Amino acid sequence: MRDVVSSDLGEKIPEVMGRERCRLARELHDHVGSGLSVAVRRLELHDAFRQIDPERADAHLLAARQELLRLLGSISDLITDLRDTPRSISLAREIGAFATSRDGPHEDGQPAVHVHIAGDESCLPVPVRYEFYLIVRECLRNVFRHAWASHVAIDVRVAAGTVRAVIKDDGIGFDCAEVIRQGRADGLLSMKERLEILHGGWDLRSVPSLGTRVEVWVPVPSDRHRDAA
């Protein structure tokens, strides 16, 4: 019996440790990495507008400082409590705010962003709504960092039984298999892990030089299951 127990623990401990490492990596990527990216972008916009629009440049500098201060708090939270507690948010407000944080001169490579959200967000349990926002945000991060797009459209629809988002851009596209082979797929893996946790799915279609379309969906618990959540 002792040998059986030892064998079982020997199999489960590495699995649990592996999941914990993945979770920690995901939290650092989604929260700290995203915040640093926003702060750096704000500093770039400060430099871009410093000569032509000093007032707007100062606003971006202030936003960068505020984001870095927020990150200090986030890092402190991660140290004391590795599990981030889902918070109640508005998809429309949070997605719109993240898109706005990437505004800038079109020639600087930032796309024009159009956000459309339909349906009643209140039917989404707080954890589902928060995780779904992180998934959509990761799509946008990939567009802003890699796509070199002129336009990106985000269409989120909350309907009976499902919340769904389609993110389309007219950027350079990419070869998914090649990105994974080169080890540059952290963002995609983060999205995949979150969707698996929520029992959701996705469809990613990208063609080099023709842009990318990502569709993600997550089931919405019924009233009976939502009360439990």
C-alpha atoms as a PDB file:
ATOM      1  CA  MET A   1       0.000   0.000   0.000  1.00  0.00           C
ATOM      2  CA  ARG A   2       2.850   2.388   0.861  1.00  0.00           C
ATOM      3  CA  ASP A   3       4.398   1.825  -2.566  1.00  0.00           C
ATOM      4  CA  VAL A   4       1.075   2.602  -4.244  1.00  0.00           C
ATOM      5  CA  VAL A   5       0.659   5.834  -2.267  1.00  0.00           C
ATOM      6  CA  SER A   6       4.233   6.899  -2.989  1.00  0.00           C
ATOM      7  CA  SER A   7       3.766   6.227  -6.679  1.00  0.00           C
ATOM      8  CA  ASP A   8       0.522   8.212  -6.758  1.00  0.00           C
ATOM      9  CA  LEU A   9       2.131  11.191  -5.005  1.00  0.00           C
ATOM     10  CA  GLY A  10       5.122  10.969  -7.290  1.00  0.00           C
ATOM     11  CA  GLU A  11       2.830  11.416 -10.281  1.00  0.00           C
ATOM     12  CA  LYS A  12       0.600  14.123  -8.803  1.00  0.00           C
ATOM     13  CA  ILE A  13       3.201  16.425  -7.206  1.00  0.00           C
ATOM     14  CA  PRO A  14       4.961  17.299 -10.502  1.00  0.00           C
ATOM     15  CA  GLU A  15       1.551  17.824 -12.127  1.00  0.00           C
ATOM     16  CA  VAL A  16       0.426  20.208  -9.365  1.00  0.00           C
ATOM     17  CA  MET A  17       3.747  22.063  -9.448  1.00  0.00           C
ATOM     18  CA  GLY A  18       3.535  22.359 -13.197  1.00  0.00           C
ATOM     19  CA  ARG A  19       0.052  23.846 -13.041  1.00  0.00           C
ATOM     20  CA  GLU A  20       1.164  26.309 -10.372  1.00  0.00           C
ATOM     21  CA  ARG A  21       4.124  27.431 -12.484  1.00  0.00           C
ATOM     22  CA  CYS A  22       1.827  27.900 -15.476  1.00  0.00           C
ATOM     23  CA  ARG A  23      -0.656  29.864 -13.407  1.00  0.00           C
ATOM     24  CA  LEU A  24       2.042  32.134 -11.994  1.00  0.00           C
ATOM     25  CA  ALA A  25       3.500  32.679 -15.462  1.00  0.00           C
ATOM     26  CA  ARG A  26       0.036  33.549 -16.763  1.00  0.00           C
ATOM     27  CA  GLU A  27      -0.598  36.058 -13.980  1.00  0.00           C
ATOM     28  CA  LEU A  28       2.770  37.743 -14.514  1.00  0.00           C
ATOM     29  CA  HIS A  29       2.181  37.849 -18.270  1.00  0.00           C
ATOM     30  CA  ASP A  30      -1.394  39.113 -18.114  1.00  0.00           C
ATOM     31  CA  HIS A  31      -1.050  41.686 -15.342  1.00  0.00           C
ATOM     32  CA  VAL A  32       2.566  42.796 -14.970  1.00  0.00           C
ATOM     33  CA  GLY A  33       3.518  42.291 -18.603  1.00  0.00           C
ATOM     34  CA  SER A  34       0.442  44.087 -19.882  1.00  0.00           C
ATOM     35  CA  GLY A  35       0.941  47.009 -17.499  1.00  0.00           C
ATOM     36  CA  LEU A  36       4.570  47.448 -18.477  1.00  0.00           C
ATOM     37  CA  SER A  37       3.580  47.384 -22.129  1.00  0.00           C
ATOM     38  CA  VAL A  38       1.006  50.142 -21.538  1.00  0.00           C
ATOM     39  CA  ALA A  39       3.516  52.267 -19.587  1.00  0.00           C
ATOM     40  CA  VAL A  40       6.177  51.939 -22.292  1.00  0.00           C
ATOM     41  CA  ARG A  41       3.629  52.852 -24.952  1.00  0.00           C
ATOM     42  CA  ARG A  42       2.602  55.944 -22.995  1.00  0.00           C
ATOM     43  CA  LEU A  43       6.245  57.021 -22.784  1.00  0.00           C
ATOM     44  CA  GLU A  44       6.614  56.521 -26.542  1.00  0.00           C
ATOM     45  CA  LEU A  45       3.536  58.688 -27.116  1.00  0.00           C
ATOM     46  CA  HIS A  46       4.982  61.330 -24.800  1.00  0.00           C
ATOM     47  CA  ASP A  47       8.065  61.495 -27.027  1.00  0.00           C
ATOM     48  CA  ALA A  48       5.938  61.538 -30.192  1.00  0.00           C
ATOM     49  CA  PHE A  49       3.827  64.500 -29.028  1.00  0.00           C
ATOM     50  CA  ARG A  50       6.438  66.408 -27.022  1.00  0.00           C
ATOM     51  CA  GLN A  51       7.200  68.868 -29.820  1.00  0.00           C
ATOM     52  CA  ILE A  52       3.854  69.093 -31.604  1.00  0.00           C
ATOM     53  CA  ASP A  53       1.422  68.921 -28.657  1.00  0.00           C
ATOM     54  CA  PRO A  54       3.118  69.423 -25.245  1.00  0.00           C
ATOM     55  CA  GLU A  55      -0.167  69.252 -23.317  1.00  0.00           C
ATOM     56  CA  ARG A  56      -1.036  65.864 -24.785  1.00  0.00           C
ATOM     57  CA  ALA A  57       2.554  64.693 -24.208  1.00  0.00           C
ATOM     58  CA  ASP A  58       2.300  65.637 -20.515  1.00  0.00           C
ATOM     59  CA  ALA A  59      -0.959  63.674 -20.238  1.00  0.00           C
ATOM     60  CA  HIS A  60       0.734  60.541 -21.581  1.00  0.00           C
ATOM     61  CA  LEU A  61       3.653  61.016 -19.181  1.00  0.00           C
ATOM     62  CA  LEU A  62       1.246  61.285 -16.254  1.00  0.00           C
ATOM     63  CA  ALA A  63      -0.616  58.159 -17.429  1.00  0.00           C
ATOM     64  CA  ALA A  64       2.685  56.249 -17.641  1.00  0.00           C
ATOM     65  CA  ARG A  65       3.571  57.278 -14.083  1.00  0.00           C
ATOM     66  CA  GLN A  66       0.146  56.207 -12.812  1.00  0.00           C
ATOM     67  CA  GLU A  67       0.412  52.851 -14.581  1.00  0.00           C
ATOM     68  CA  LEU A  68       3.853  52.179 -13.064  1.00  0.00           C
ATOM     69  CA  LEU A  69       2.539  53.025  -9.603  1.00  0.00           C
ATOM     70  CA  ARG A  70      -0.367  50.652 -10.169  1.00  0.00           C
ATOM     71  CA  LEU A  71       2.092  47.953 -11.204  1.00  0.00           C
ATOM     72  CA  LEU A  72       4.010  48.337  -7.961  1.00  0.00           C
ATOM     73  CA  GLY A  73       0.800  47.558  -6.127  1.00  0.00           C
ATOM     74  CA  SER A  74       0.072  44.601  -8.400  1.00  0.00           C
ATOM     75  CA  ILE A  75       3.511  43.118  -7.840  1.00  0.00           C
ATOM     76  CA  SER A  76       3.078  43.502  -4.097  1.00  0.00           C
ATOM     77  CA  ASP A  77      -0.258  41.690  -4.342  1.00  0.00           C
ATOM     78  CA  LEU A  78       1.324  38.841  -6.319  1.00  0.00           C
ATOM     79  CA  ILE A  79       4.015  38.428  -3.703  1.00  0.00           C
ATOM     80  CA  THR A  80       1.567  38.264  -0.789  1.00  0.00           C
ATOM     81  CA  ASP A  81      -1.193  36.395  -2.594  1.00  0.00           C
ATOM     82  CA  LEU A  82      -0.376  34.584  -5.832  1.00  0.00           C
ATOM     83  CA  ARG A  83      -3.996  34.053  -6.752  1.00  0.00           C
ATOM     84  CA  ASP A  84      -5.610  37.182  -8.202  1.00  0.00           C
ATOM     85  CA  THR A  85      -9.204  37.504  -7.010  1.00  0.00           C
ATOM     86  CA  PRO A  86     -11.598  38.158  -9.916  1.00  0.00           C
ATOM     87  CA  ARG A  87     -13.241  41.581  -9.621  1.00  0.00           C
ATOM     88  CA  SER A  88     -16.475  42.946 -10.956  1.00  0.00           C
ATOM     89  CA  ILE A  89     -15.862  44.925 -14.136  1.00  0.00           C
ATOM     90  CA  SER A  90     -17.684  46.292 -17.152  1.00  0.00           C
ATOM     91  CA  LEU A  91     -16.534  44.680 -20.400  1.00  0.00           C
ATOM     92  CA  ALA A  92     -17.466  47.800 -22.349  1.00  0.00           C
ATOM     93  CA  ARG A  93     -15.539  50.118 -20.022  1.00  0.00           C
ATOM     94  CA  GLU A  94     -12.449  47.947 -19.580  1.00  0.00           C
ATOM     95  CA  ILE A  95     -12.064  46.964 -23.236  1.00  0.00           C
ATOM     96  CA  GLY A  96     -12.669  50.543 -24.329  1.00  0.00           C
ATOM     97  CA  ALA A  97     -10.134  51.875 -21.813  1.00  0.00           C
ATOM     98  CA  PHE A  98      -7.469  49.412 -22.908  1.00  0.00           C
ATOM     99  CA  ALA A  99      -8.044  50.261 -26.568  1.00  0.00           C
ATOM    100  CA  THR A 100      -7.851  53.993 -25.776  1.00  0.00           C
ATOM    101  CA  SER A 101      -4.576  53.527 -23.902  1.00  0.00           C
ATOM    102  CA  ARG A 102      -3.019  52.594 -27.240  1.00  0.00           C
ATOM    103  CA  ASP A 103      -4.127  55.687 -29.144  1.00  0.00           C
ATOM    104  CA  GLY A 104      -1.517  57.593 -31.090  1.00  0.00           C
ATOM    105  CA  PRO A 105      -0.427  58.919 -34.461  1.00  0.00           C
ATOM    106  CA  HIS A 106      -1.514  56.534 -37.208  1.00  0.00           C
ATOM    107  CA  GLU A 107       1.930  56.744 -38.804  1.00  0.00           C
ATOM    108  CA  ASP A 108       3.361  55.398 -35.573  1.00  0.00           C
ATOM    109  CA  GLY A 109       1.822  52.047 -36.334  1.00  0.00           C
ATOM    110  CA  GLN A 110      -1.184  52.114 -34.001  1.00  0.00           C
ATOM    111  CA  PRO A 111      -4.487  51.013 -35.545  1.00  0.00           C
ATOM    112  CA  ALA A 112      -7.819  52.738 -35.371  1.00  0.00           C
ATOM    113  CA  VAL A 113      -9.931  50.674 -32.967  1.00  0.00           C
ATOM    114  CA  HIS A 114     -13.691  50.151 -33.117  1.00  0.00           C
ATOM    115  CA  VAL A 115     -15.398  48.437 -30.175  1.00  0.00           C
ATOM    116  CA  HIS A 116     -18.973  47.162 -30.264  1.00  0.00           C
ATOM    117  CA  ILE A 117     -20.563  45.331 -27.343  1.00  0.00           C
ATOM    118  CA  ALA A 118     -24.125  44.039 -27.360  1.00  0.00           C
ATOM    119  CA  GLY A 119     -26.140  42.184 -24.742  1.00  0.00           C
ATOM    120  CA  ASP A 120     -26.616  42.246 -20.988  1.00  0.00           C
ATOM    121  CA  GLU A 121     -23.292  41.843 -19.171  1.00  0.00           C
ATOM    122  CA  SER A 122     -25.051  41.359 -15.858  1.00  0.00           C
ATOM    123  CA  CYS A 123     -25.879  37.778 -16.811  1.00  0.00           C
ATOM    124  CA  LEU A 124     -22.156  36.940 -16.665  1.00  0.00           C
ATOM    125  CA  PRO A 125     -20.798  35.758 -13.308  1.00  0.00           C
ATOM    126  CA  VAL A 126     -17.973  37.992 -12.073  1.00  0.00           C
ATOM    127  CA  PRO A 127     -15.208  35.378 -12.588  1.00  0.00           C
ATOM    128  CA  VAL A 128     -16.397  34.635 -16.147  1.00  0.00           C
ATOM    129  CA  ARG A 129     -16.652  38.308 -17.053  1.00  0.00           C
ATOM    130  CA  TYR A 130     -13.196  39.072 -15.672  1.00  0.00           C
ATOM    131  CA  GLU A 131     -11.469  36.136 -17.345  1.00  0.00           C
ATOM    132  CA  PHE A 132     -13.231  36.864 -20.640  1.00  0.00           C
ATOM    133  CA  TYR A 133     -11.953  40.431 -20.511  1.00  0.00           C
ATOM    134  CA  LEU A 134      -8.390  39.156 -20.028  1.00  0.00           C
ATOM    135  CA  ILE A 135      -8.799  36.921 -23.076  1.00  0.00           C
ATOM    136  CA  VAL A 136     -10.017  39.777 -25.278  1.00  0.00           C
ATOM    137  CA  ARG A 137      -7.295  42.035 -23.915  1.00  0.00           C
ATOM    138  CA  GLU A 138      -4.666  39.479 -24.864  1.00  0.00           C
ATOM    139  CA  CYS A 139      -5.965  39.465 -28.426  1.00  0.00           C
ATOM    140  CA  LEU A 140      -5.642  43.244 -28.519  1.00  0.00           C
ATOM    141  CA  ARG A 141      -2.146  43.132 -27.046  1.00  0.00           C
ATOM    142  CA  ASN A 142      -1.081  40.818 -29.847  1.00  0.00           C
ATOM    143  CA  VAL A 143      -2.568  43.178 -32.438  1.00  0.00           C
ATOM    144  CA  PHE A 144      -0.896  46.260 -30.954  1.00  0.00           C
ATOM    145  CA  ARG A 145       2.479  44.579 -30.561  1.00  0.00           C
ATOM    146  CA  HIS A 146       2.731  42.491 -33.710  1.00  0.00           C
ATOM    147  CA  ALA A 147       0.081  43.113 -36.369  1.00  0.00           C
ATOM    148  CA  TRP A 148       1.056  46.501 -37.834  1.00  0.00           C
ATOM    149  CA  ALA A 149      -2.621  46.951 -38.598  1.00  0.00           C
ATOM    150  CA  SER A 150      -4.466  50.066 -39.748  1.00  0.00           C
ATOM    151  CA  HIS A 151      -7.807  48.993 -38.273  1.00  0.00           C
ATOM    152  CA  VAL A 152      -8.999  46.532 -35.654  1.00  0.00           C
ATOM    153  CA  ALA A 153     -12.626  45.738 -34.824  1.00  0.00           C
ATOM    154  CA  ILE A 154     -13.838  44.125 -31.596  1.00  0.00           C
ATOM    155  CA  ASP A 155     -17.373  42.759 -31.565  1.00  0.00           C
ATOM    156  CA  VAL A 156     -18.574  41.286 -28.255  1.00  0.00           C
ATOM    157  CA  ARG A 157     -22.023  39.755 -27.939  1.00  0.00           C
ATOM    158  CA  VAL A 158     -23.648  38.428 -24.794  1.00  0.00           C
ATOM    159  CA  ALA A 159     -26.562  36.153 -25.657  1.00  0.00           C
ATOM    160  CA  ALA A 160     -28.492  33.335 -24.041  1.00  0.00           C
ATOM    161  CA  GLY A 161     -25.984  30.696 -23.044  1.00  0.00           C
ATOM    162  CA  THR A 162     -22.850  32.256 -24.549  1.00  0.00           C
ATOM    163  CA  VAL A 163     -20.573  35.279 -24.530  1.00  0.00           C
ATOM    164  CA  ARG A 164     -18.649  35.617 -27.778  1.00  0.00           C
ATOM    165  CA  ALA A 165     -16.049  38.016 -29.156  1.00  0.00           C
ATOM    166  CA  VAL A 166     -14.618  38.477 -32.630  1.00  0.00           C
ATOM    167  CA  ILE A 167     -11.399  40.463 -33.018  1.00  0.00           C
ATOM    168  CA  LYS A 168     -10.385  41.268 -36.601  1.00  0.00           C
ATOM    169  CA  ASP A 169      -7.442  43.275 -37.887  1.00  0.00           C
ATOM    170  CA  ASP A 170      -6.059  44.141 -41.321  1.00  0.00           C
ATOM    171  CA  GLY A 171      -2.427  43.648 -40.310  1.00  0.00           C
ATOM    172  CA  ILE A 172       0.435  41.545 -41.596  1.00  0.00           C
ATOM    173  CA  GLY A 173      -0.921  38.246 -40.280  1.00  0.00           C
ATOM    174  CA  PHE A 174       1.295  35.392 -39.157  1.00  0.00           C
ATOM    175  CA  ASP A 175       2.004  31.686 -39.429  1.00  0.00           C
ATOM    176  CA  CYS A 176       0.750  30.199 -36.157  1.00  0.00           C
ATOM    177  CA  ALA A 177       2.866  27.046 -36.399  1.00  0.00           C
ATOM    178  CA  GLU A 178       6.008  29.112 -36.968  1.00  0.00           C
ATOM    179  CA  VAL A 179       5.258  31.396 -34.027  1.00  0.00           C
ATOM    180  CA  ILE A 180       4.889  28.374 -31.746  1.00  0.00           C
ATOM    181  CA  ARG A 181       8.069  26.798 -33.141  1.00  0.00           C
ATOM    182  CA  GLN A 182      10.033  29.947 -32.351  1.00  0.00           C
ATOM    183  CA  GLY A 183       8.700  30.053 -28.790  1.00  0.00           C
ATOM    184  CA  ARG A 184       6.837  33.355 -29.280  1.00  0.00           C
ATOM    185  CA  ALA A 185       3.365  32.080 -28.416  1.00  0.00           C
ATOM    186  CA  ASP A 186       3.059  33.040 -24.727  1.00  0.00           C
ATOM    187  CA  GLY A 187       0.011  35.202 -25.432  1.00  0.00           C
ATOM    188  CA  LEU A 188      -1.753  32.478 -27.411  1.00  0.00           C
ATOM    189  CA  LEU A 189      -1.002  29.899 -24.723  1.00  0.00           C
ATOM    190  CA  SER A 190      -2.367  32.225 -22.037  1.00  0.00           C
ATOM    191  CA  MET A 191      -5.619  32.613 -23.991  1.00  0.00           C
ATOM    192  CA  LYS A 192      -5.855  28.853 -24.550  1.00  0.00           C
ATOM    193  CA  GLU A 193      -5.390  28.095 -20.844  1.00  0.00           C
ATOM    194  CA  ARG A 194      -8.020  30.608 -19.770  1.00  0.00           C
ATOM    195  CA  LEU A 195     -10.520  29.316 -22.320  1.00  0.00           C
ATOM    196  CA  GLU A 196      -9.963  25.754 -21.138  1.00  0.00           C
ATOM    197  CA  ILE A 197     -10.640  26.822 -17.546  1.00  0.00           C
ATOM    198  CA  LEU A 198     -13.923  28.415 -18.680  1.00  0.00           C
ATOM    199  CA  HIS A 199     -14.831  25.429 -20.925  1.00  0.00           C
ATOM    200  CA  GLY A 200     -14.777  27.785 -23.904  1.00  0.00           C
ATOM    201  CA  GLY A 201     -13.287  27.588 -27.356  1.00  0.00           C
ATOM    202  CA  TRP A 202     -11.683  29.643 -30.081  1.00  0.00           C
ATOM    203  CA  ASP A 203     -11.109  29.868 -33.790  1.00  0.00           C
ATOM    204  CA  LEU A 204      -7.962  31.624 -35.000  1.00  0.00           C
ATOM    205  CA  ARG A 205      -7.445  32.369 -38.678  1.00  0.00           C
ATOM    206  CA  SER A 206      -4.452  34.344 -39.875  1.00  0.00           C
ATOM    207  CA  VAL A 207      -2.955  34.719 -43.322  1.00  0.00           C
ATOM    208  CA  PRO A 208       0.392  36.462 -43.846  1.00  0.00           C
ATOM    209  CA  SER A 209      -0.221  39.915 -45.392  1.00  0.00           C
ATOM    210  CA  LEU A 210      -4.017  39.542 -45.081  1.00  0.00           C
ATOM    211  CA  GLY A 211      -4.686  40.035 -41.379  1.00  0.00           C
ATOM    212  CA  THR A 212      -6.007  37.973 -38.493  1.00  0.00           C
ATOM    213  CA  ARG A 213      -9.425  36.994 -37.186  1.00  0.00           C
ATOM    214  CA  VAL A 214      -9.861  35.525 -33.709  1.00  0.00           C
ATOM    215  CA  GLU A 215     -13.201  34.332 -32.383  1.00  0.00           C
ATOM    216  CA  VAL A 216     -13.539  33.240 -28.758  1.00  0.00           C
ATOM    217  CA  TRP A 217     -16.598  32.008 -26.912  1.00  0.00           C
ATOM    218  CA  VAL A 218     -17.458  30.928 -23.389  1.00  0.00           C
ATOM    219  CA  PRO A 219     -20.652  29.288 -22.114  1.00  0.00           C
ATOM    220  CA  VAL A 220     -22.707  31.370 -19.710  1.00  0.00           C
ATOM    221  CA  PRO A 221     -23.982  29.388 -16.694  1.00  0.00           C
ATOM    222  CA  SER A 222     -27.725  29.117 -16.254  1.00  0.00           C
ATOM    223  CA  ASP A 223     -29.372  30.968 -13.374  1.00  0.00           C
ATOM    224  CA  ARG A 224     -29.069  27.885 -11.207  1.00  0.00           C
ATOM    225  CA  HIS A 225     -25.318  27.490 -11.843  1.00  0.00           C
ATOM    226  CA  ARG A 226     -24.687  31.248 -11.805  1.00  0.00           C
ATOM    227  CA  ASP A 227     -25.955  31.489  -8.227  1.00  0.00           C
ATOM    228  CA  ALA A 228     -23.422  28.840  -7.254  1.00  0.00           C
ATOM    229  CA  ALA A 229     -20.643  30.688  -9.079  1.00  0.00           C
END
